[in-house]
Amino acid sequence: MLNEKPTLKSTAKAFLYLLPMLLITVTFNIYPIIKSFMMSFYTKYDFFTDKVSRIGWDNFKFIFSDPDFHIAVKNTLIFVVGVVPLTVIISLVIALLLNKIKWLSGLFRTVYFLPFVTSTVAIAQVWHWIYNSDYGLLNYFLSLFGVNPISWLESPKYAMLSLIIMSIWKNLGFNIVLFLVGLNSINERYYQAAKIDGANSWHQFTNVTLPLLSPITFLVTINGVIGSFKAFDQIFALFNGNPGPSKSALTIVYYLYQKFYTEWKYGIAAASGVVLFFMILVVTVIQLSYSKKHVHY
Amino acid sequence: MEVTFKDVSLSYDGTREILHHLNFTIPEGTLVSILGPSGCGKSTTLMMISGLLAPTSGKIFFGDKDVTKQDALARKVGMVFQNYALYPHLTVLENIMFPLKMAKVKKPERKKRALELAKLVHVEDQINKKPGALSGGQQQRVAIARALAKEPSLLLLDEPLSNLDARLRIEMREEIRRIQQETGVTTIFVTHDQDEALHISDHIMVLNNGDMQQFSSAETLYDNPSNLFVAKFIGEPVINTLAIADFQGELDQHVPADILKQAVSVGIRPEALQDHDSGDDTIAAIETTVKEFEKYGREKNAQLDFHGKKLLTTEIENTLEKEQKLTLYLQKSGFYLFDQDGKRIFGGDQDVK
Ligand SMILES: Nc1ncnc2c1ncn2[C@@H]1O[C@H](COP(=O)(O)OP(=O)(O)OP(=O)(O)O)[C@@H](O)[C@H]1O
Ligand SMILES: [Mg+2]
């Protein structure tokens, strides 16, 4: 029944259905989150015996005064702002073009999907070669326009840009496919009505395509923001296990990784994870409240 | 605006032709209904007039301007789609305002006109809802308001009343007629309800299987059907149809022999079978047996057996008994003969004095 009111019995039944999923979620998602929250307060802690001797705010005090962490936060924000809007816009534009040439879109869909199913390490290897300052494809291409060779990966000035370009490229495939699905689900009759109502191509785009695509755009954006906040593997692979020249590509997760695996400062690593968690939470809540007004389901 | 089709054909896929060589002119300022069974090509015809669909061959004129190559944007017609096609993300009021927004009408003016139209179609209490929260009939009325909003010189309505209840249907039908007559907008109204078509239109175009059957006034359509299809399609209850072979000489003295030779089918309107001789208008008498007799209020209907074939009449004066023998008088107005191709060769104005 569509308008059924929840009763004790129906709630219990729903709970039973959810039980297997809940067990898995609690064990592998909820428990680790709680554990890492707790760990961020352990100031004296033996990881191997799991013995906590002292707790307090020291870990947070440390990271907030650590210049490296400041760099990491700044870099992470630059990365998110650099990657997400461009990813959304470029993948939407490509999806729109593909949607116009129906017979090609099948082939291109596969082509654009490849980055999504290829490992980040392999992609980074390819880009490593593209970015090479002496015989890289990108510098060769730029030289055709008279641009001098750029040290994409070695110069702190360009490292973040290189990282952003590669990440956008890597994100495109999946987002294009999502947008294509969204475009296909818009019924042709709305365009017919819009034409009758006097809307030219641009007005059709802004008044029909964009609003009816907004759930997908929202999904792509949220997904992109969260994924970009957590950027790590592409940095590790692109700069061969370094956070870029002079930490120019040091992100929060990279910072966390360094603290955890190379310095064994578990409490500090956990504290930076908690900070990241709240940053993502705040941004997502802002996006959700924005979506209430502007996303049409 | 006058609309002319010159030899227009259409095929969606290039193999199967949906509309065949349509030729007609819809006079300026009239309300024309396109009437025909489901799938005969009514919506397709409208789509071609609107410019959403280009004819495979032939030409379309608005006035004396050839618009065949123009798209919907350039033709500027108003249209109510069979499936309404209201914008799901806009409220009712925004939907009605949309064509005005595209025409760059100022916002307060837009709102004022949209509200007037909402009142006109009785959805003024729904203006802040999204189309998804409206009933089918309400959506239909919003679609009518949206089509009227930009005051087009040509209004296309694709079964705009199909989802309304009987009373609202008649009310909206009168409303459309009133607006049409007030504004003089040329209106093309698609329906498969003959009653609706007969009541609302100046002219009716009957379409079947992508061929135009007849294009004339409602009266002519009923009194002078050009073929068997139209005769059967128009009229309630449906015309009695018999094969010429079912008659055993009853017609011989009343129909010229050369016509009788070509005739294949006979059509007799139920009201053209009377149980009393009306003198001049009576063309022949036939002997039948009463099978059913029903009386509802003033109406008396009878089902009769004539040489093993069923006949229906609505013009009985006396009370009848089952299995009783009855002489019926065939009236000239309402008696038709059709040839092998279904073309009318006898009856109608040509043979009625
Ligand atoms: N987009 C399309 N592609 C291919 N064939 C189509 C398309 N639209 C309609 N047809 C076919 O064209 C014929 C006429 O369709 P149309 O929609 O014009 O019928 P209609 O007279 O409006 O019927 P109804 O009263 O059911 O609305 C039908 O046989 C239909 O199957
Ligand atoms: Mg139709």
mmCIF file with all atom_site columns, C-alpha atoms in Angstrom, chain B residues 33-193:
data_model
loop_
_atom_site.group_PDB
_atom_site.id
_atom_site.type_symbol
_atom_site.label_atom_id
_atom_site.label_alt_id
_atom_site.label_comp_id
_atom_site.label_asym_id
_atom_site.label_entity_id
_atom_site.label_seq_id
_atom_site.pdbx_PDB_ins_code
_atom_site.Cartn_x
_atom_site.Cartn_y
_atom_site.Cartn_z
_atom_site.occupancy
_atom_site.B_iso_or_equiv
_atom_site.pdbx_formal_charge
_atom_site.auth_seq_id
_atom_site.auth_comp_id
_atom_site.auth_asym_id
_atom_site.auth_atom_id
_atom_site.pdbx_PDB_model_num
ATOM 1   C CA . SER B 1 33  ? -11.849 18.409 -36.190 1.00 0.00 ? 33  SER B CA 1
ATOM 2   C CA . ILE B 1 34  ? -9.761  15.526 -37.374 1.00 0.00 ? 34  ILE B CA 1
ATOM 3   C CA . LEU B 1 35  ? -11.744 12.426 -36.626 1.00 0.00 ? 35  LEU B CA 1
ATOM 4   C CA . GLY B 1 36  ? -10.692 8.839  -37.087 1.00 0.00 ? 36  GLY B CA 1
ATOM 5   C CA . PRO B 1 37  ? -10.043 5.533  -35.352 1.00 0.00 ? 37  PRO B CA 1
ATOM 6   C CA . SER B 1 38  ? -6.968  4.961  -33.214 1.00 0.00 ? 38  SER B CA 1
ATOM 7   C CA . GLY B 1 39  ? -3.734  4.717  -35.178 1.00 0.00 ? 39  GLY B CA 1
ATOM 8   C CA . CYS B 1 40  ? -5.086  6.308  -38.360 1.00 0.00 ? 40  CYS B CA 1
ATOM 9   C CA . GLY B 1 41  ? -2.533  9.135  -38.292 1.00 0.00 ? 41  GLY B CA 1
ATOM 10  C CA . LYS B 1 42  ? -4.286  12.005 -36.515 1.00 0.00 ? 42  LYS B CA 1
ATOM 11  C CA . SER B 1 43  ? -1.435  12.874 -34.175 1.00 0.00 ? 43  SER B CA 1
ATOM 12  C CA . THR B 1 44  ? 1.028   12.455 -37.030 1.00 0.00 ? 44  THR B CA 1
ATOM 13  C CA . THR B 1 45  ? -0.918  14.980 -39.104 1.00 0.00 ? 45  THR B CA 1
ATOM 14  C CA . LEU B 1 46  ? -0.852  17.480 -36.234 1.00 0.00 ? 46  LEU B CA 1
ATOM 15  C CA . MET B 1 47  ? 2.872   16.970 -35.726 1.00 0.00 ? 47  MET B CA 1
ATOM 16  C CA . MET B 1 48  ? 3.433   17.858 -39.354 1.00 0.00 ? 48  MET B CA 1
ATOM 17  C CA . ILE B 1 49  ? 1.350   21.006 -39.057 1.00 0.00 ? 49  ILE B CA 1
ATOM 18  C CA . SER B 1 50  ? 3.286   22.023 -35.941 1.00 0.00 ? 50  SER B CA 1
ATOM 19  C CA . GLY B 1 51  ? 6.631   21.531 -37.656 1.00 0.00 ? 51  GLY B CA 1
ATOM 20  C CA . LEU B 1 52  ? 7.871   18.864 -35.255 1.00 0.00 ? 52  LEU B CA 1
ATOM 21  C CA . LEU B 1 53  ? 7.762   16.380 -38.086 1.00 0.00 ? 53  LEU B CA 1
ATOM 22  C CA . ALA B 1 54  ? 8.719   17.013 -41.718 1.00 0.00 ? 54  ALA B CA 1
ATOM 23  C CA . PRO B 1 55  ? 6.635   15.427 -44.487 1.00 0.00 ? 55  PRO B CA 1
ATOM 24  C CA . THR B 1 56  ? 8.374   12.770 -46.563 1.00 0.00 ? 56  THR B CA 1
ATOM 25  C CA . SER B 1 57  ? 6.951   14.394 -49.670 1.00 0.00 ? 57  SER B CA 1
ATOM 26  C CA . GLY B 1 58  ? 4.529   17.172 -50.483 1.00 0.00 ? 58  GLY B CA 1
ATOM 27  C CA . LYS B 1 59  ? 4.213   20.746 -49.294 1.00 0.00 ? 59  LYS B CA 1
ATOM 28  C CA . ILE B 1 60  ? 2.591   22.562 -46.386 1.00 0.00 ? 60  ILE B CA 1
ATOM 29  C CA . PHE B 1 61  ? 1.404   26.162 -46.622 1.00 0.00 ? 61  PHE B CA 1
ATOM 30  C CA . PHE B 1 62  ? 0.374   28.665 -43.947 1.00 0.00 ? 62  PHE B CA 1
ATOM 31  C CA . GLY B 1 63  ? -1.646  31.195 -45.880 1.00 0.00 ? 63  GLY B CA 1
ATOM 32  C CA . ASP B 1 64  ? 0.276   31.355 -49.141 1.00 0.00 ? 64  ASP B CA 1
ATOM 33  C CA . LYS B 1 65  ? 3.644   30.940 -47.421 1.00 0.00 ? 65  LYS B CA 1
ATOM 34  C CA . ASP B 1 66  ? 5.412   27.619 -47.958 1.00 0.00 ? 66  ASP B CA 1
ATOM 35  C CA . VAL B 1 67  ? 6.449   26.455 -44.474 1.00 0.00 ? 67  VAL B CA 1
ATOM 36  C CA . THR B 1 68  ? 7.467   22.905 -45.408 1.00 0.00 ? 68  THR B CA 1
ATOM 37  C CA . LYS B 1 69  ? 11.110  23.602 -44.538 1.00 0.00 ? 69  LYS B CA 1
ATOM 38  C CA . GLN B 1 70  ? 10.403  25.613 -41.372 1.00 0.00 ? 70  GLN B CA 1
ATOM 39  C CA . ASP B 1 71  ? 10.791  23.945 -37.971 1.00 0.00 ? 71  ASP B CA 1
ATOM 40  C CA . ALA B 1 72  ? 8.444   24.211 -35.010 1.00 0.00 ? 72  ALA B CA 1
ATOM 41  C CA . LEU B 1 73  ? 10.244  27.242 -33.617 1.00 0.00 ? 73  LEU B CA 1
ATOM 42  C CA . ALA B 1 74  ? 9.624   29.230 -36.783 1.00 0.00 ? 74  ALA B CA 1
ATOM 43  C CA . ARG B 1 75  ? 6.007   28.128 -37.244 1.00 0.00 ? 75  ARG B CA 1
ATOM 44  C CA . LYS B 1 76  ? 4.900   29.416 -33.823 1.00 0.00 ? 76  LYS B CA 1
ATOM 45  C CA . VAL B 1 77  ? 1.768   27.337 -33.414 1.00 0.00 ? 77  VAL B CA 1
ATOM 46  C CA . GLY B 1 78  ? 0.167   26.511 -30.071 1.00 0.00 ? 78  GLY B CA 1
ATOM 47  C CA . MET B 1 79  ? -0.267  22.843 -29.311 1.00 0.00 ? 79  MET B CA 1
ATOM 48  C CA . VAL B 1 80  ? -1.736  20.560 -26.686 1.00 0.00 ? 80  VAL B CA 1
ATOM 49  C CA . PHE B 1 81  ? -0.025  17.195 -26.846 1.00 0.00 ? 81  PHE B CA 1
ATOM 50  C CA . GLN B 1 82  ? -1.903  13.955 -26.484 1.00 0.00 ? 82  GLN B CA 1
ATOM 51  C CA . ASN B 1 83  ? 0.386   13.112 -23.553 1.00 0.00 ? 83  ASN B CA 1
ATOM 52  C CA . TYR B 1 84  ? 0.250   16.732 -22.213 1.00 0.00 ? 84  TYR B CA 1
ATOM 53  C CA . ALA B 1 85  ? 4.082   16.951 -21.942 1.00 0.00 ? 85  ALA B CA 1
ATOM 54  C CA . LEU B 1 86  ? 3.952   19.372 -19.024 1.00 0.00 ? 86  LEU B CA 1
ATOM 55  C CA . TYR B 1 87  ? 7.387   20.214 -17.651 1.00 0.00 ? 87  TYR B CA 1
ATOM 56  C CA . PRO B 1 88  ? 7.706   18.017 -14.577 1.00 0.00 ? 88  PRO B CA 1
ATOM 57  C CA . HIS B 1 89  ? 10.081  20.341 -12.748 1.00 0.00 ? 89  HIS B CA 1
ATOM 58  C CA . LEU B 1 90  ? 7.925   23.449 -13.063 1.00 0.00 ? 90  LEU B CA 1
ATOM 59  C CA . THR B 1 91  ? 4.794   24.304 -11.124 1.00 0.00 ? 91  THR B CA 1
ATOM 60  C CA . VAL B 1 92  ? 1.452   24.641 -12.873 1.00 0.00 ? 92  VAL B CA 1
ATOM 61  C CA . LEU B 1 93  ? 1.800   28.423 -13.010 1.00 0.00 ? 93  LEU B CA 1
ATOM 62  C CA . GLU B 1 94  ? 5.382   28.217 -14.304 1.00 0.00 ? 94  GLU B CA 1
ATOM 63  C CA . ASN B 1 95  ? 4.251   25.770 -16.948 1.00 0.00 ? 95  ASN B CA 1
ATOM 64  C CA . ILE B 1 96  ? 1.598   28.183 -18.183 1.00 0.00 ? 96  ILE B CA 1
ATOM 65  C CA . MET B 1 97  ? 4.075   31.063 -18.044 1.00 0.00 ? 97  MET B CA 1
ATOM 66  C CA . PHE B 1 98  ? 6.795   29.224 -19.935 1.00 0.00 ? 98  PHE B CA 1
ATOM 67  C CA . PRO B 1 99  ? 5.806   30.225 -23.501 1.00 0.00 ? 99  PRO B CA 1
ATOM 68  C CA . LEU B 1 100 ? 5.505   33.824 -22.305 1.00 0.00 ? 100 LEU B CA 1
ATOM 69  C CA . LYS B 1 101 ? 8.946   33.631 -20.725 1.00 0.00 ? 101 LYS B CA 1
ATOM 70  C CA . MET B 1 102 ? 10.325  32.419 -24.053 1.00 0.00 ? 102 MET B CA 1
ATOM 71  C CA . ALA B 1 103 ? 8.543   35.325 -25.741 1.00 0.00 ? 103 ALA B CA 1
ATOM 72  C CA . LYS B 1 104 ? 10.334  37.652 -23.267 1.00 0.00 ? 104 LYS B CA 1
ATOM 73  C CA . VAL B 1 105 ? 7.135   38.967 -21.699 1.00 0.00 ? 105 VAL B CA 1
ATOM 74  C CA . LYS B 1 106 ? 7.838   40.874 -18.457 1.00 0.00 ? 106 LYS B CA 1
ATOM 75  C CA . LYS B 1 107 ? 7.397   38.860 -15.278 1.00 0.00 ? 107 LYS B CA 1
ATOM 76  C CA . PRO B 1 108 ? 4.401   40.651 -13.683 1.00 0.00 ? 108 PRO B CA 1
ATOM 77  C CA . GLU B 1 109 ? 2.542   40.613 -17.002 1.00 0.00 ? 109 GLU B CA 1
ATOM 78  C CA . ARG B 1 110 ? 3.421   36.941 -17.467 1.00 0.00 ? 110 ARG B CA 1
ATOM 79  C CA . LYS B 1 111 ? 2.038   36.081 -14.078 1.00 0.00 ? 111 LYS B CA 1
ATOM 80  C CA . LYS B 1 112 ? -1.131  38.048 -14.606 1.00 0.00 ? 112 LYS B CA 1
ATOM 81  C CA . ARG B 1 113 ? -1.911  36.339 -17.886 1.00 0.00 ? 113 ARG B CA 1
ATOM 82  C CA . ALA B 1 114 ? -1.056  32.896 -16.561 1.00 0.00 ? 114 ALA B CA 1
ATOM 83  C CA . LEU B 1 115 ? -3.414  33.421 -13.638 1.00 0.00 ? 115 LEU B CA 1
ATOM 84  C CA . GLU B 1 116 ? -6.219  34.448 -15.975 1.00 0.00 ? 116 GLU B CA 1
ATOM 85  C CA . LEU B 1 117 ? -5.679  31.331 -18.048 1.00 0.00 ? 117 LEU B CA 1
ATOM 86  C CA . ALA B 1 118 ? -5.528  29.142 -14.943 1.00 0.00 ? 118 ALA B CA 1
ATOM 87  C CA . LYS B 1 119 ? -8.927  30.524 -13.972 1.00 0.00 ? 119 LYS B CA 1
ATOM 88  C CA . LEU B 1 120 ? -10.287 29.953 -17.435 1.00 0.00 ? 120 LEU B CA 1
ATOM 89  C CA . VAL B 1 121 ? -9.455  26.237 -17.298 1.00 0.00 ? 121 VAL B CA 1
ATOM 90  C CA . HIS B 1 122 ? -10.381 25.925 -13.590 1.00 0.00 ? 122 HIS B CA 1
ATOM 91  C CA . VAL B 1 123 ? -6.983  25.079 -12.161 1.00 0.00 ? 123 VAL B CA 1
ATOM 92  C CA . GLU B 1 124 ? -6.517  28.294 -10.175 1.00 0.00 ? 124 GLU B CA 1
ATOM 93  C CA . ASP B 1 125 ? -6.405  26.319 -6.917  1.00 0.00 ? 125 ASP B CA 1
ATOM 94  C CA . GLN B 1 126 ? -3.606  24.079 -8.207  1.00 0.00 ? 126 GLN B CA 1
ATOM 95  C CA . ILE B 1 127 ? -1.117  26.679 -9.453  1.00 0.00 ? 127 ILE B CA 1
ATOM 96  C CA . ASN B 1 128 ? 1.666   25.859 -7.013  1.00 0.00 ? 128 ASN B CA 1
ATOM 97  C CA . LYS B 1 129 ? 1.618   22.114 -7.555  1.00 0.00 ? 129 LYS B CA 1
ATOM 98  C CA . LYS B 1 130 ? 3.953   20.193 -9.825  1.00 0.00 ? 130 LYS B CA 1
ATOM 99  C CA . PRO B 1 131 ? 2.274   18.311 -12.711 1.00 0.00 ? 131 PRO B CA 1
ATOM 100 C CA . GLY B 1 132 ? 3.095   14.989 -11.024 1.00 0.00 ? 132 GLY B CA 1
ATOM 101 C CA . ALA B 1 133 ? 0.629   15.862 -8.260  1.00 0.00 ? 133 ALA B CA 1
ATOM 102 C CA . LEU B 1 134 ? -2.271  16.590 -10.630 1.00 0.00 ? 134 LEU B CA 1
ATOM 103 C CA . SER B 1 135 ? -4.955  14.285 -11.944 1.00 0.00 ? 135 SER B CA 1
ATOM 104 C CA . GLY B 1 136 ? -4.966  13.451 -15.645 1.00 0.00 ? 136 GLY B CA 1
ATOM 105 C CA . GLY B 1 137 ? -7.806  15.857 -16.333 1.00 0.00 ? 137 GLY B CA 1
ATOM 106 C CA . GLN B 1 138 ? -6.126  18.687 -14.453 1.00 0.00 ? 138 GLN B CA 1
ATOM 107 C CA . GLN B 1 139 ? -2.909  18.132 -16.393 1.00 0.00 ? 139 GLN B CA 1
ATOM 108 C CA . GLN B 1 140 ? -4.890  18.255 -19.589 1.00 0.00 ? 140 GLN B CA 1
ATOM 109 C CA . ARG B 1 141 ? -6.411  21.595 -18.650 1.00 0.00 ? 141 ARG B CA 1
ATOM 110 C CA . VAL B 1 142 ? -3.023  23.028 -17.702 1.00 0.00 ? 142 VAL B CA 1
ATOM 111 C CA . ALA B 1 143 ? -1.763  21.931 -21.111 1.00 0.00 ? 143 ALA B CA 1
ATOM 112 C CA . ILE B 1 144 ? -4.650  23.804 -22.753 1.00 0.00 ? 144 ILE B CA 1
ATOM 113 C CA . ALA B 1 145 ? -3.831  26.923 -20.745 1.00 0.00 ? 145 ALA B CA 1
ATOM 114 C CA . ARG B 1 146 ? -0.159  26.674 -21.733 1.00 0.00 ? 146 ARG B CA 1
ATOM 115 C CA . ALA B 1 147 ? -1.073  26.376 -25.400 1.00 0.00 ? 147 ALA B CA 1
ATOM 116 C CA . LEU B 1 148 ? -3.350  29.421 -25.195 1.00 0.00 ? 148 LEU B CA 1
ATOM 117 C CA . ALA B 1 149 ? -0.800  31.490 -23.290 1.00 0.00 ? 149 ALA B CA 1
ATOM 118 C CA . LYS B 1 150 ? 1.123   32.735 -26.280 1.00 0.00 ? 150 LYS B CA 1
ATOM 119 C CA . GLU B 1 151 ? -2.022  33.570 -28.251 1.00 0.00 ? 151 GLU B CA 1
ATOM 120 C CA . PRO B 1 152 ? -1.008  31.604 -31.340 1.00 0.00 ? 152 PRO B CA 1
ATOM 121 C CA . SER B 1 153 ? -2.578  32.186 -34.717 1.00 0.00 ? 153 SER B CA 1
ATOM 122 C CA . LEU B 1 154 ? -2.956  28.441 -35.089 1.00 0.00 ? 154 LEU B CA 1
ATOM 123 C CA . LEU B 1 155 ? -3.998  26.179 -32.247 1.00 0.00 ? 155 LEU B CA 1
ATOM 124 C CA . LEU B 1 156 ? -3.520  22.409 -32.430 1.00 0.00 ? 156 LEU B CA 1
ATOM 125 C CA . LEU B 1 157 ? -5.301  20.227 -29.899 1.00 0.00 ? 157 LEU B CA 1
ATOM 126 C CA . ASP B 1 158 ? -4.566  16.516 -29.755 1.00 0.00 ? 158 ASP B CA 1
ATOM 127 C CA . GLU B 1 159 ? -7.464  14.884 -27.923 1.00 0.00 ? 159 GLU B CA 1
ATOM 128 C CA . PRO B 1 160 ? -7.415  17.598 -25.286 1.00 0.00 ? 160 PRO B CA 1
ATOM 129 C CA . LEU B 1 161 ? -10.509 16.380 -23.471 1.00 0.00 ? 161 LEU B CA 1
ATOM 130 C CA . SER B 1 162 ? -9.990  12.631 -23.449 1.00 0.00 ? 162 SER B CA 1
ATOM 131 C CA . ASN B 1 163 ? -9.362  12.449 -19.702 1.00 0.00 ? 163 ASN B CA 1
ATOM 132 C CA . LEU B 1 164 ? -12.197 14.596 -18.446 1.00 0.00 ? 164 LEU B CA 1
ATOM 133 C CA . ASP B 1 165 ? -15.483 13.437 -17.001 1.00 0.00 ? 165 ASP B CA 1
ATOM 134 C CA . ALA B 1 166 ? -18.615 13.850 -19.102 1.00 0.00 ? 166 ALA B CA 1
ATOM 135 C CA . ARG B 1 167 ? -19.730 17.168 -17.625 1.00 0.00 ? 167 ARG B CA 1
ATOM 136 C CA . LEU B 1 168 ? -16.340 18.825 -17.576 1.00 0.00 ? 168 LEU B CA 1
ATOM 137 C CA . ARG B 1 169 ? -15.814 17.575 -21.083 1.00 0.00 ? 169 ARG B CA 1
ATOM 138 C CA . ILE B 1 170 ? -18.858 19.364 -22.366 1.00 0.00 ? 170 ILE B CA 1
ATOM 139 C CA . GLU B 1 171 ? -17.943 22.469 -20.380 1.00 0.00 ? 171 GLU B CA 1
ATOM 140 C CA . MET B 1 172 ? -14.371 22.547 -21.719 1.00 0.00 ? 172 MET B CA 1
ATOM 141 C CA . ARG B 1 173 ? -15.616 21.821 -25.197 1.00 0.00 ? 173 ARG B CA 1
ATOM 142 C CA . GLU B 1 174 ? -17.906 24.849 -25.028 1.00 0.00 ? 174 GLU B CA 1
ATOM 143 C CA . GLU B 1 175 ? -15.046 26.851 -23.541 1.00 0.00 ? 175 GLU B CA 1
ATOM 144 C CA . ILE B 1 176 ? -12.721 25.948 -26.399 1.00 0.00 ? 176 ILE B CA 1
ATOM 145 C CA . ARG B 1 177 ? -15.422 26.803 -28.878 1.00 0.00 ? 177 ARG B CA 1
ATOM 146 C CA . ARG B 1 178 ? -16.064 30.127 -27.150 1.00 0.00 ? 178 ARG B CA 1
ATOM 147 C CA . ILE B 1 179 ? -12.369 31.067 -27.042 1.00 0.00 ? 179 ILE B CA 1
ATOM 148 C CA . GLN B 1 180 ? -12.029 30.034 -30.654 1.00 0.00 ? 180 GLN B CA 1
ATOM 149 C CA . GLN B 1 181 ? -14.926 32.165 -31.769 1.00 0.00 ? 181 GLN B CA 1
ATOM 150 C CA . GLU B 1 182 ? -13.871 35.107 -29.649 1.00 0.00 ? 182 GLU B CA 1
ATOM 151 C CA . THR B 1 183 ? -10.287 35.156 -30.826 1.00 0.00 ? 183 THR B CA 1
ATOM 152 C CA . GLY B 1 184 ? -10.900 33.786 -34.290 1.00 0.00 ? 184 GLY B CA 1
ATOM 153 C CA . VAL B 1 185 ? -7.868  31.536 -33.933 1.00 0.00 ? 185 VAL B CA 1
ATOM 154 C CA . THR B 1 186 ? -7.769  28.781 -36.520 1.00 0.00 ? 186 THR B CA 1
ATOM 155 C CA . THR B 1 187 ? -8.082  25.606 -34.482 1.00 0.00 ? 187 THR B CA 1
ATOM 156 C CA . ILE B 1 188 ? -7.459  21.995 -35.358 1.00 0.00 ? 188 ILE B CA 1
ATOM 157 C CA . PHE B 1 189 ? -8.933  19.582 -32.919 1.00 0.00 ? 189 PHE B CA 1
ATOM 158 C CA . VAL B 1 190 ? -8.100  15.900 -32.957 1.00 0.00 ? 190 VAL B CA 1
ATOM 159 C CA . THR B 1 191 ? -10.547 13.485 -31.458 1.00 0.00 ? 191 THR B CA 1
ATOM 160 C CA . HIS B 1 192 ? -11.885 10.015 -31.922 1.00 0.00 ? 192 HIS B CA 1
ATOM 161 C CA . ASP B 1 193 ? -15.157 10.948 -30.304 1.00 0.00 ? 193 ASP B CA 1
#
